[in-house]
Short mmCIF file of C-alpha atoms and ligand atoms in Angstrom, two decimals:
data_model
loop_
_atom_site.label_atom_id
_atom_site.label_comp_id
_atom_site.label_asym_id
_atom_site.label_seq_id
_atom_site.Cartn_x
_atom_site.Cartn_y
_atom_site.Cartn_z
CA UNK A 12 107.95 58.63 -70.11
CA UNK A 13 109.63 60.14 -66.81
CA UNK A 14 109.88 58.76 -63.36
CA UNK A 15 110.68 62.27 -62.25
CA UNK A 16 107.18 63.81 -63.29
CA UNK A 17 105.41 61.83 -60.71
CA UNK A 18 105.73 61.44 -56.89
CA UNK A 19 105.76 58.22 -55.31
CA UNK A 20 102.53 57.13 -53.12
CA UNK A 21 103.13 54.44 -50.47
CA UNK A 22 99.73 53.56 -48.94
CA UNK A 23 98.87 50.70 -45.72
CA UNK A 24 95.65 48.69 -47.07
CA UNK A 25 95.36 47.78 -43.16
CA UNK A 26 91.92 45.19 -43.89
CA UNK A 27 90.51 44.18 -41.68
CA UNK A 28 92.84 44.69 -38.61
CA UNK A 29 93.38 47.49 -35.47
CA UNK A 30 91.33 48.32 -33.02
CA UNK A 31 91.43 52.16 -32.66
CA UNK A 32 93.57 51.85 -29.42
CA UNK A 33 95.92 49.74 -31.79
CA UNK A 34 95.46 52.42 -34.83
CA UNK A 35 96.45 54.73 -32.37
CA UNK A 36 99.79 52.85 -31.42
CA UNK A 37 100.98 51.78 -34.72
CA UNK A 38 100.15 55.58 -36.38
CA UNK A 39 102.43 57.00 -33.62
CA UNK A 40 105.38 54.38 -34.17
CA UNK A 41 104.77 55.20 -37.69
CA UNK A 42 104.86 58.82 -37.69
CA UNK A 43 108.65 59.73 -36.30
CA UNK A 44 109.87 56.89 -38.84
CA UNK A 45 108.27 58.44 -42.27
CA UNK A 46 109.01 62.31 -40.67
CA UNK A 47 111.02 63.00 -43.66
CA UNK A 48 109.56 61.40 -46.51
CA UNK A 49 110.08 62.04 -50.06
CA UNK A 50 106.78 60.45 -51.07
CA UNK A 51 103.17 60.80 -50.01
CA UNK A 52 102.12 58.35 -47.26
CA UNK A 53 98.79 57.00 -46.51
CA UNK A 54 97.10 55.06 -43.82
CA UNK A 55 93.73 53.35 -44.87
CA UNK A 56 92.09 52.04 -41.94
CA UNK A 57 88.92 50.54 -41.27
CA UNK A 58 86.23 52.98 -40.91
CA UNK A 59 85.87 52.14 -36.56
CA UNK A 60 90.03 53.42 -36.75
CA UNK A 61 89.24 56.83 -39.00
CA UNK A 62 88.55 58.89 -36.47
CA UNK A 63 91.73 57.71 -34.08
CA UNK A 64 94.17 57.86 -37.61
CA UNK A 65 92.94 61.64 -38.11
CA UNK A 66 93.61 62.68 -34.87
CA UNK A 67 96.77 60.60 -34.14
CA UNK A 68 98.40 61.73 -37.70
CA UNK A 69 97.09 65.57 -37.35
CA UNK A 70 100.35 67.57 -37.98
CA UNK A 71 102.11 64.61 -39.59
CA UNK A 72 102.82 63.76 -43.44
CA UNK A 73 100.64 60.66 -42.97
CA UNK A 74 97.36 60.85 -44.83
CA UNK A 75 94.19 58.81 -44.04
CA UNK A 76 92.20 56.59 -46.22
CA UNK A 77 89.12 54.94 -45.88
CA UNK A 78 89.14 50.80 -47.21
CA UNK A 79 86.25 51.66 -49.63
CA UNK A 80 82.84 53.92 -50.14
CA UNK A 81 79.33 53.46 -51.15
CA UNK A 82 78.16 55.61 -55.03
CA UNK A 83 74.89 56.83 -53.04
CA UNK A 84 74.51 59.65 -50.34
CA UNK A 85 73.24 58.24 -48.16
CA UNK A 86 69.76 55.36 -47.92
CA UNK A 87 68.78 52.11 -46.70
CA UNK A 88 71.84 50.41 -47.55
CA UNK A 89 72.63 48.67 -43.87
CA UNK A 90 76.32 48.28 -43.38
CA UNK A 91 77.44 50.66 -45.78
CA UNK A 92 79.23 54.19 -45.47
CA UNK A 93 79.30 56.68 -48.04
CA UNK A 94 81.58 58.88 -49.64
CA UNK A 95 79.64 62.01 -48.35
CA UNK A 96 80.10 60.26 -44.72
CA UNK A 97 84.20 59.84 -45.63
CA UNK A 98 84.21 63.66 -46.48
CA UNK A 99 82.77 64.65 -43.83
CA UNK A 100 85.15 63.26 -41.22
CA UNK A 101 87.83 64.81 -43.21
CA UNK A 102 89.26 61.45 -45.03
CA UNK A 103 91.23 62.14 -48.15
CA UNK A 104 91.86 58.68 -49.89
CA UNK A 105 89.45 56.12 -50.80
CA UNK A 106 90.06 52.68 -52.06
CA UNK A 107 87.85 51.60 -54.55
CA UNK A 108 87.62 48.03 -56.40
CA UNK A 109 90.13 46.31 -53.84
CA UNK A 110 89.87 42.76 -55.18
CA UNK A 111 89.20 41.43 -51.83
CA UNK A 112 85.64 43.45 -51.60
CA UNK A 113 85.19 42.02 -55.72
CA UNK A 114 85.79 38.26 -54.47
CA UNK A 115 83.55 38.03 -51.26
CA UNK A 116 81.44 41.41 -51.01
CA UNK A 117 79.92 41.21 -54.54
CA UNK A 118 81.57 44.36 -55.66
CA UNK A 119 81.88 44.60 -59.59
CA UNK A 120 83.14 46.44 -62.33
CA UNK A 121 80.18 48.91 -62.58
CA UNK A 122 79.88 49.36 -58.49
CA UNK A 123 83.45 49.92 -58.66
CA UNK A 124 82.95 53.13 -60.77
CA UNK A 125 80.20 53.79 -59.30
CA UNK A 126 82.24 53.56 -56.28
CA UNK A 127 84.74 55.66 -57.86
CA UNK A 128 82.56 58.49 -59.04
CA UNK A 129 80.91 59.21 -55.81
CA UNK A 130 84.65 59.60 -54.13
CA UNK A 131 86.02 62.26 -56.77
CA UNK A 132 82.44 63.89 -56.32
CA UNK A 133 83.45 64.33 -53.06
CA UNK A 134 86.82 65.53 -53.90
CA UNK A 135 88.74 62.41 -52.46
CA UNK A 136 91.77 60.75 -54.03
CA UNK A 137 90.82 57.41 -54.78
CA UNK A 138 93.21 54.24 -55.32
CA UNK A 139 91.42 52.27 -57.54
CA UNK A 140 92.93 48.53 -57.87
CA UNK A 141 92.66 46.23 -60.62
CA UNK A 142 94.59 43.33 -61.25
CA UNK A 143 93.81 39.06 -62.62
CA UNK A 144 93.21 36.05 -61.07
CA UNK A 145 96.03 33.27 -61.36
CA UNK A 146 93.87 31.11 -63.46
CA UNK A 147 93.35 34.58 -65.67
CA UNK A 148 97.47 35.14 -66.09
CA UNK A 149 97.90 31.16 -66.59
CA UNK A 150 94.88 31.77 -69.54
CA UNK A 151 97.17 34.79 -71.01
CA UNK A 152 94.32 37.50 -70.86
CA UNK A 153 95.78 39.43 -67.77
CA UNK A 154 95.92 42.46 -70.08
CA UNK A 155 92.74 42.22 -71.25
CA UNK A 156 91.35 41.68 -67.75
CA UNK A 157 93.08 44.61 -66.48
CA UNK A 158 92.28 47.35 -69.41
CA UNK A 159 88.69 46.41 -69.15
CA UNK A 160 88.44 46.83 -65.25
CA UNK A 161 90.31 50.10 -65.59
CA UNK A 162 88.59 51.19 -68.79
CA UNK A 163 85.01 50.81 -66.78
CA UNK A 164 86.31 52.09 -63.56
CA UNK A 165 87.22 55.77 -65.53
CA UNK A 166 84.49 55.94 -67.96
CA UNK A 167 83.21 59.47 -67.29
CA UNK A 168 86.17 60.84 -65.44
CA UNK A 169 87.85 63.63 -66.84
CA UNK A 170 91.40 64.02 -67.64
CA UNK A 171 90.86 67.05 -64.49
CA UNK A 172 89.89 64.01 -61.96
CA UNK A 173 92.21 62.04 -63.08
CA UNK A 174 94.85 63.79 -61.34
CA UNK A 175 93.20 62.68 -58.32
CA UNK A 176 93.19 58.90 -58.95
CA UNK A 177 95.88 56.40 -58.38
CA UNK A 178 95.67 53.29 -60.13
CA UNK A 179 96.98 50.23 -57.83
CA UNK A 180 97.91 47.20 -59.94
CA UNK A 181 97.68 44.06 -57.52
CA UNK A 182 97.59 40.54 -58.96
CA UNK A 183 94.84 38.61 -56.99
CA UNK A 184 97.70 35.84 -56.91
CA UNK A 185 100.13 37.75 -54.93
CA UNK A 186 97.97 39.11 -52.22
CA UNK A 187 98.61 38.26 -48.35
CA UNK A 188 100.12 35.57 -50.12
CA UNK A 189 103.57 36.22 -50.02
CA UNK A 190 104.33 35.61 -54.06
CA UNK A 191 105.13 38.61 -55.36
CA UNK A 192 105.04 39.37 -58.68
CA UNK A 193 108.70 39.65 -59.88
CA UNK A 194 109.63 43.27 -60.56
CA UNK A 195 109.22 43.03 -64.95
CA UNK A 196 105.74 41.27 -64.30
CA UNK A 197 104.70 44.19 -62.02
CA UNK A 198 106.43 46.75 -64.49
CA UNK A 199 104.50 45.18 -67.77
CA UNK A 200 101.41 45.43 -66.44
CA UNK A 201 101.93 49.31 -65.01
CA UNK A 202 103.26 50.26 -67.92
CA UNK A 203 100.28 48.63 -69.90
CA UNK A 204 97.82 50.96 -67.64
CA UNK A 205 100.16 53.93 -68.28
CA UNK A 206 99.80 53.25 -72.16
CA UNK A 207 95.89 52.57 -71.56
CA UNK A 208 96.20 56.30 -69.37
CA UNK A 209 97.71 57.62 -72.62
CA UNK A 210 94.88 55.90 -75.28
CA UNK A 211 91.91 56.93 -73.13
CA UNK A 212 93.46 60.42 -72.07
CA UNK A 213 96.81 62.00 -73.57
CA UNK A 214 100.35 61.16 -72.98
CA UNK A 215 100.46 64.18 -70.83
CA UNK A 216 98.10 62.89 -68.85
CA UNK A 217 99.95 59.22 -68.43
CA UNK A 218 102.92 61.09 -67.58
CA UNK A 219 101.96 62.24 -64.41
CA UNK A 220 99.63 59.83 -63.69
CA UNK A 221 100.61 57.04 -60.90
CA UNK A 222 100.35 53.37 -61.01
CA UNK A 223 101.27 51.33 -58.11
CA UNK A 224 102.09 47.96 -57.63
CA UNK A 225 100.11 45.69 -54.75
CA UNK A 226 101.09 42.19 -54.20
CA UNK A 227 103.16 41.10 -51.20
CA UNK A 228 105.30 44.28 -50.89
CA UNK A 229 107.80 44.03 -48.19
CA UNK A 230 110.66 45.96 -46.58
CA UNK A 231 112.80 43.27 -48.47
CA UNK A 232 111.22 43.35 -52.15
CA UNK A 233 110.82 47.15 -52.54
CA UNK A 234 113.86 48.90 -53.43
CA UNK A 235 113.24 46.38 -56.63
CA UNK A 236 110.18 46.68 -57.62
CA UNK A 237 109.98 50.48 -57.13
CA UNK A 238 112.90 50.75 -59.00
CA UNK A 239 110.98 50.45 -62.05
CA UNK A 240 109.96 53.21 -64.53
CA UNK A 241 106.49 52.38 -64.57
CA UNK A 242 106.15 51.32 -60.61
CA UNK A 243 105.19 54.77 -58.73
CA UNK A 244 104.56 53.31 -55.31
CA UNK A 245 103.01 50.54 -53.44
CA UNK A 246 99.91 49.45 -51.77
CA UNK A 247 100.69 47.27 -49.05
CA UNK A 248 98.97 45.20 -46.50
CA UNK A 249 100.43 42.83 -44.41
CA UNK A 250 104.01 44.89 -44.39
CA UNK A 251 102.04 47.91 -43.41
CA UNK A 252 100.79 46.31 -40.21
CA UNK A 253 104.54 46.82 -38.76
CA UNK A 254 105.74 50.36 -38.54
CA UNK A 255 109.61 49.28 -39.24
CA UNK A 256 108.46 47.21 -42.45
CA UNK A 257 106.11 50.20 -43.65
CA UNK A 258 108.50 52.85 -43.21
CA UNK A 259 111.72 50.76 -44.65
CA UNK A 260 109.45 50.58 -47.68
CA UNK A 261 108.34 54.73 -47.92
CA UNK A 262 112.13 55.26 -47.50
CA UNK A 263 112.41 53.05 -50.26
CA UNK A 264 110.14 55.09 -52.57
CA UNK A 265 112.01 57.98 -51.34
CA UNK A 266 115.04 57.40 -53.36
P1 PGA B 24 99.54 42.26 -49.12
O1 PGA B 24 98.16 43.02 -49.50
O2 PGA B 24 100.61 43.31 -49.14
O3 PGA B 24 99.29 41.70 -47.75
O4 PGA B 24 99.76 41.21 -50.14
C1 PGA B 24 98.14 44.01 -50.48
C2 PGA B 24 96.72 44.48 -50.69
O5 PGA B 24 95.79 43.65 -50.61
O6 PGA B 24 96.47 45.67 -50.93
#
């Protein structure tokens, strides 16, 4: 295993927040403050806020993500935006499987890869997040909940694609809700998907890939837990929402 094979990726999960007026503000107190980062940074924004994030971080580091993406082209599914829509626009990240859109949007394992499929079809980078409920780390099966969500999410991608996903590791538990998993629980269960990277693919292939950590990362908590072999970066929500917060934690990944 080595750190030094992979860069760090610190992406803002920004939910359900920003008008794009507001995207607009907070990209451009971002930008100056993550100038000279020694990671990759990424906004995901809600899809109303894409268009204002591409053209307020055009010429910047900062790359833009949408929050998620339908598997089809395009049909009568009301509400939803696909991954052919995403590419279109010129959006380079995609989250997929964000536990959030599993608990109150229906989303499962299989429309998670589905999910998943559709955005390296379109040549996206997608940051696929997995991670256990607090009643499923109290029953001792967080592994197995976590290898089987990532183990459906990749079943037909090739060890070529994979170089284009990110896996986010975020314990339902410790999202929004300021518990954060200590640094060794976040590092056992990266390094787990790095060894399940390794069983599914090659070591070669876990090597380089990155796993990040998503739980109530904050400006405070991140020199720690990206300190970590296993921990490549950081998805982050409610810390991302404040340019200071999101940018003390890129320079953290910087190190
Ligand atoms: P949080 O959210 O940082 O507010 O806990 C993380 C996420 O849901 O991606």
């Amino acid at each position: 295993m080595n750190k030094s094979l992979r860069k760090a990726v610190i992406a803002g999960n920004w939910k359900m927040n920003k008008t794009p007026a507001e995207a607009t503000a907070l990209i451009n107190e971002i930008k100056p403050l993550v100038a000279d980062a020694d990671c990759d940074v990424v906004v995901c924004v809600p899809y109303i806020d894409l268009f204002a994030a591409l053209e307020a971080t055009k010429g910047s580091n900062i790359k833009v993500g949408a929050e998620n993406c339908h598997w089809a082209a395009s049909g009568a599914f009301t509400g939803e935006v696909s991954a052919e829509m995403l590419k279109a626009c010129g959006v380079e990240y995609v989250i997929t499987g964000h536990s959030e859109r599993r608990t109150y949007f229906g989303d499962t394992d299989v429309t998670v890869r589905d999910r998943t499929r559709a955005a390296l079809d379109n040549g996206m980078t997608v940051i696929l997040c997995v991670g256990e409920y607090l009643e499923q780390r109290e029953q001792n099966i967080t592994m197995e909940v976590v290898r089987s969500q990532t183990k459906i999410a990749l079943a037909g991608v090739s060890k070529e694609e994979l170089d284009r996903i990110i896996i986010a590791y975020e314990p339902v538990w410790a999202i929004g809700t300021g518990k954060t998993a200590t640094a060794d629980q976040a590092e056992e269960v990266c390094k787990a998907i790095r060894e399940l990277i390794a069983e599914l693919y090659d070591q070669e292939a876990a090597d380089k890939f990155v796993v990040q950590y998503g739980g109530s990362m904050n400006a405070a908590n991140a020199d720690e837990l990206l300190s970590k072999e296993d921990v490549d970066g950081g998805l982050i929500g409610g810390a991302a929402l404040k340019a200071p917060d999101f940018a003390a934690i890129v320079k953290a990944a910087s190190k």
